[in-house]
């Protein structure tokens, strides 16, 4: 947990790191220096009145997430249309009100699409003839389909729960000959990339997952370990922007 926080702070220059451990950087030395105004600045950012103001932004947040889903999925179907080859049905697990699956259904109208989420979420699903909406619990049973999609779902959960979710997915999908697969859309931490913006983006999300759900973003090796533990030995990886698309086969 502390390692997730320090990894981001090192990336942003708040601390430095050597083989011996962590140390102050010029930024943190400034924060600690006598007479520095940084304390007041930080206090402003965490002031209760400022923090509480965000509680009234839930509607705006939901709209923003829907907008993000639309843009991301349009990029995915445009960049990786082969993901949907050979399948006749798809279930979007944890798909909320249906923003993601609507993009898929509009792009592939011959595909039978279903959004699957908790009953109280499904009660607010988009009214659309292009897909069905089913309520339930992904830890118990997932509706049968050729393929299952999980977009920004697994990063909300620790490894043990991710494995359980993937096991339910494995039970729900068709054999590979019938297009059976699990499609996972997630960020992947890659500290070796030269894209510093991508590193900072994934590490910020990593810290957000830690604070919100005691969860995390994962590296390629960490994703590999989760997939293997859930019984998925064969998979492919595609990149769309800062996102990784994992195509898992039963």
Short mmCIF file of C-alpha atoms in Angstrom, two decimals, residues 34-247:
data_model
loop_
_atom_site.label_atom_id
_atom_site.label_comp_id
_atom_site.label_asym_id
_atom_site.label_seq_id
_atom_site.Cartn_x
_atom_site.Cartn_y
_atom_site.Cartn_z
CA UNK A 34 11.25 27.29 7.31
CA UNK A 35 9.01 30.07 6.09
CA UNK A 36 7.76 28.13 3.08
CA UNK A 37 4.26 28.97 1.85
CA UNK A 38 3.64 25.42 0.65
CA UNK A 39 1.85 24.44 3.84
CA UNK A 40 -0.87 27.01 3.24
CA UNK A 41 -1.22 25.89 -0.35
CA UNK A 42 -1.64 22.24 0.63
CA UNK A 43 -4.06 23.23 3.39
CA UNK A 44 -6.18 25.03 0.80
CA UNK A 45 -6.44 21.88 -1.31
CA UNK A 46 -7.70 19.74 1.58
CA UNK A 47 -9.91 22.35 3.27
CA UNK A 48 -13.31 20.80 4.22
CA UNK A 49 -15.30 23.41 2.29
CA UNK A 50 -13.39 22.59 -0.88
CA UNK A 51 -13.60 18.84 -0.36
CA UNK A 52 -17.33 18.93 0.46
CA UNK A 53 -18.03 20.86 -2.72
CA UNK A 54 -17.25 17.73 -4.72
CA UNK A 55 -20.13 15.87 -3.10
CA UNK A 56 -22.59 17.91 -5.19
CA UNK A 57 -20.89 16.90 -8.43
CA UNK A 58 -22.14 13.31 -8.66
CA UNK A 59 -24.36 13.95 -11.68
CA UNK A 60 -21.54 15.69 -13.49
CA UNK A 61 -19.22 12.83 -12.56
CA UNK A 62 -21.64 10.23 -13.94
CA UNK A 63 -22.01 12.16 -17.17
CA UNK A 64 -18.23 12.44 -17.44
CA UNK A 65 -17.79 8.69 -16.96
CA UNK A 66 -20.41 7.98 -19.62
CA UNK A 67 -18.66 10.36 -22.00
CA UNK A 68 -15.32 8.67 -21.29
CA UNK A 69 -16.83 5.23 -21.91
CA UNK A 70 -18.28 6.32 -25.26
CA UNK A 71 -14.96 7.76 -26.44
CA UNK A 72 -12.90 4.81 -25.21
CA UNK A 73 -15.19 2.17 -26.73
CA UNK A 74 -15.34 3.98 -30.07
CA UNK A 75 -11.54 3.87 -30.08
CA UNK A 76 -11.55 0.17 -29.13
CA UNK A 77 -14.01 -0.96 -31.82
CA UNK A 78 -12.22 1.15 -34.42
CA UNK A 79 -8.73 -0.09 -33.49
CA UNK A 80 -9.57 -3.71 -32.64
CA UNK A 81 -12.67 -4.80 -34.62
CA UNK A 82 -11.25 -8.33 -34.73
CA UNK A 83 -12.13 -8.71 -31.05
CA UNK A 84 -15.75 -9.17 -32.06
CA UNK A 85 -15.20 -11.60 -34.94
CA UNK A 86 -17.00 -14.93 -34.76
CA UNK A 87 -19.21 -14.17 -31.79
CA UNK A 88 -22.99 -13.94 -31.75
CA UNK A 89 -23.57 -12.66 -28.22
CA UNK A 90 -21.76 -10.51 -25.66
CA UNK A 91 -22.41 -9.55 -22.03
CA UNK A 92 -20.90 -6.36 -20.61
CA UNK A 93 -20.33 -7.23 -16.94
CA UNK A 94 -20.50 -4.27 -14.59
CA UNK A 95 -21.62 -2.21 -17.56
CA UNK A 96 -23.61 0.33 -15.56
CA UNK A 97 -26.44 1.93 -17.48
CA UNK A 98 -25.29 0.56 -20.84
CA UNK A 99 -23.12 3.29 -22.35
CA UNK A 100 -20.36 0.88 -23.37
CA UNK A 101 -22.55 -1.89 -24.74
CA UNK A 102 -24.60 0.64 -26.72
CA UNK A 103 -21.49 1.63 -28.69
CA UNK A 104 -20.77 -2.04 -29.42
CA UNK A 105 -24.37 -2.77 -30.43
CA UNK A 106 -24.45 0.24 -32.75
CA UNK A 107 -21.21 -0.85 -34.41
CA UNK A 108 -22.13 -4.54 -34.67
CA UNK A 109 -25.95 -4.63 -34.99
CA UNK A 110 -25.94 -8.39 -35.66
CA UNK A 111 -24.46 -9.00 -32.19
CA UNK A 112 -26.86 -9.80 -29.34
CA UNK A 113 -25.68 -7.54 -26.52
CA UNK A 114 -26.57 -7.47 -22.83
CA UNK A 115 -25.54 -5.12 -20.04
CA UNK A 116 -25.23 -6.86 -16.67
CA UNK A 117 -24.94 -5.08 -13.34
CA UNK A 118 -26.45 -4.93 -9.87
CA UNK A 119 -30.27 -4.67 -9.92
CA UNK A 120 -30.39 -1.11 -8.56
CA UNK A 121 -27.98 -0.01 -11.31
CA UNK A 122 -29.89 -1.82 -14.05
CA UNK A 123 -33.09 -0.08 -12.92
CA UNK A 124 -31.55 3.11 -14.34
CA UNK A 125 -30.23 1.53 -17.55
CA UNK A 126 -30.65 3.32 -20.86
CA UNK A 127 -33.90 2.54 -22.63
CA UNK A 128 -32.58 1.05 -25.84
CA UNK A 129 -33.79 -1.66 -28.22
CA UNK A 130 -30.22 -2.49 -29.20
CA UNK A 131 -29.40 -4.41 -26.02
CA UNK A 132 -30.95 -6.19 -23.04
CA UNK A 133 -30.43 -5.19 -19.41
CA UNK A 134 -30.09 -7.89 -16.74
CA UNK A 135 -29.57 -7.47 -13.01
CA UNK A 136 -27.53 -9.81 -10.85
CA UNK A 137 -24.29 -10.40 -8.98
CA UNK A 138 -21.09 -11.10 -10.93
CA UNK A 139 -19.67 -13.04 -7.99
CA UNK A 140 -22.54 -15.53 -8.22
CA UNK A 141 -23.48 -16.04 -11.87
CA UNK A 142 -23.01 -14.23 -15.15
CA UNK A 143 -25.49 -14.64 -18.04
CA UNK A 144 -24.28 -17.09 -20.69
CA UNK A 145 -22.86 -15.58 -23.89
CA UNK A 146 -20.16 -16.20 -26.45
CA UNK A 147 -18.09 -13.40 -24.95
CA UNK A 148 -17.94 -11.38 -21.76
CA UNK A 149 -16.50 -7.87 -21.44
CA UNK A 150 -15.06 -6.29 -18.32
CA UNK A 151 -14.17 -2.61 -18.80
CA UNK A 152 -12.54 -0.85 -15.85
CA UNK A 153 -14.00 -3.42 -13.46
CA UNK A 154 -11.14 -5.55 -12.20
CA UNK A 155 -9.05 -2.60 -11.03
CA UNK A 156 -11.74 -2.02 -8.38
CA UNK A 157 -10.98 -5.37 -6.75
CA UNK A 158 -8.07 -7.18 -5.06
CA UNK A 159 -6.54 -10.20 -6.77
CA UNK A 160 -8.64 -12.85 -5.00
CA UNK A 161 -11.89 -11.17 -6.05
CA UNK A 162 -10.62 -10.65 -9.61
CA UNK A 163 -9.93 -14.37 -9.84
CA UNK A 164 -13.47 -15.16 -8.64
CA UNK A 165 -14.98 -12.78 -11.19
CA UNK A 166 -12.93 -14.31 -14.00
CA UNK A 167 -13.92 -17.81 -12.92
CA UNK A 168 -17.60 -16.81 -13.23
CA UNK A 169 -16.79 -15.35 -16.66
CA UNK A 170 -15.13 -18.60 -17.69
CA UNK A 171 -18.27 -20.51 -16.73
CA UNK A 172 -20.45 -18.14 -18.78
CA UNK A 173 -18.63 -18.03 -22.11
CA UNK A 174 -18.83 -20.38 -25.09
CA UNK A 175 -16.00 -22.68 -26.20
CA UNK A 176 -13.25 -20.91 -28.10
CA UNK A 177 -14.44 -22.51 -31.37
CA UNK A 178 -17.72 -20.57 -31.00
CA UNK A 179 -15.97 -17.28 -30.34
CA UNK A 180 -15.70 -17.77 -26.60
CA UNK A 181 -13.51 -15.18 -24.91
CA UNK A 182 -13.27 -12.61 -22.14
CA UNK A 183 -12.40 -9.06 -23.21
CA UNK A 184 -10.78 -6.94 -20.52
CA UNK A 185 -10.19 -3.20 -20.91
CA UNK A 186 -7.87 -1.84 -18.23
CA UNK A 187 -4.90 0.42 -17.64
CA UNK A 188 -1.57 -1.35 -17.31
CA UNK A 189 1.35 0.07 -15.36
CA UNK A 190 4.51 0.13 -17.46
CA UNK A 191 7.37 1.98 -15.76
CA UNK A 192 9.71 1.12 -18.67
CA UNK A 193 7.81 3.12 -21.28
CA UNK A 194 9.21 6.41 -22.52
CA UNK A 195 5.72 7.94 -22.37
CA UNK A 196 5.93 9.86 -19.10
CA UNK A 197 2.33 11.03 -19.40
CA UNK A 198 1.17 7.41 -19.60
CA UNK A 199 3.20 6.52 -16.49
CA UNK A 200 1.79 9.42 -14.50
CA UNK A 201 -1.77 8.68 -15.65
CA UNK A 202 -1.62 5.04 -14.59
CA UNK A 203 0.06 5.81 -11.26
CA UNK A 204 -2.55 8.48 -10.45
CA UNK A 205 -5.32 5.98 -11.19
CA UNK A 206 -3.44 3.42 -9.11
CA UNK A 207 -3.51 5.71 -6.09
CA UNK A 208 -7.17 6.50 -6.75
CA UNK A 209 -8.02 2.79 -6.70
CA UNK A 210 -6.09 2.41 -3.46
CA UNK A 211 -7.99 5.23 -1.76
CA UNK A 212 -11.42 4.33 -3.09
CA UNK A 213 -11.42 0.53 -3.04
CA UNK A 214 -8.14 -0.63 -1.42
CA UNK A 215 -7.37 -1.95 -4.91
CA UNK A 216 -4.83 -1.10 -7.60
CA UNK A 217 -3.84 -0.82 -11.23
CA UNK A 218 -1.63 -3.70 -12.35
CA UNK A 219 1.50 -4.35 -14.36
CA UNK A 220 1.58 -6.87 -17.22
CA UNK A 221 3.08 -9.48 -14.91
CA UNK A 222 0.40 -8.87 -12.27
CA UNK A 223 -2.34 -9.25 -14.89
CA UNK A 224 -0.65 -12.43 -16.14
CA UNK A 225 -0.67 -13.88 -12.63
CA UNK A 226 -4.37 -13.13 -12.16
CA UNK A 227 -5.31 -14.62 -15.54
CA UNK A 228 -3.31 -17.78 -14.86
CA UNK A 229 -4.86 -18.22 -11.41
CA UNK A 230 -8.34 -17.99 -12.98
CA UNK A 231 -7.52 -20.67 -15.54
CA UNK A 232 -6.83 -18.45 -18.57
CA UNK A 233 -3.54 -19.63 -20.05
CA UNK A 234 -3.92 -18.21 -23.57
CA UNK A 235 -4.49 -14.53 -24.23
CA UNK A 236 -3.56 -11.65 -26.51
CA UNK A 237 -2.84 -8.01 -25.65
CA UNK A 238 -3.65 -4.91 -27.69
CA UNK A 239 -2.94 -1.26 -26.90
CA UNK A 240 -5.39 1.59 -27.41
CA UNK A 241 -4.00 4.86 -26.10
CA UNK A 242 -3.01 4.34 -22.46
CA UNK A 243 -5.33 1.32 -22.21
CA UNK A 244 -4.56 -2.36 -22.65
CA UNK A 245 -7.12 -4.70 -24.20
CA UNK A 246 -6.70 -8.28 -23.00
CA UNK A 247 -8.37 -11.02 -25.06
#
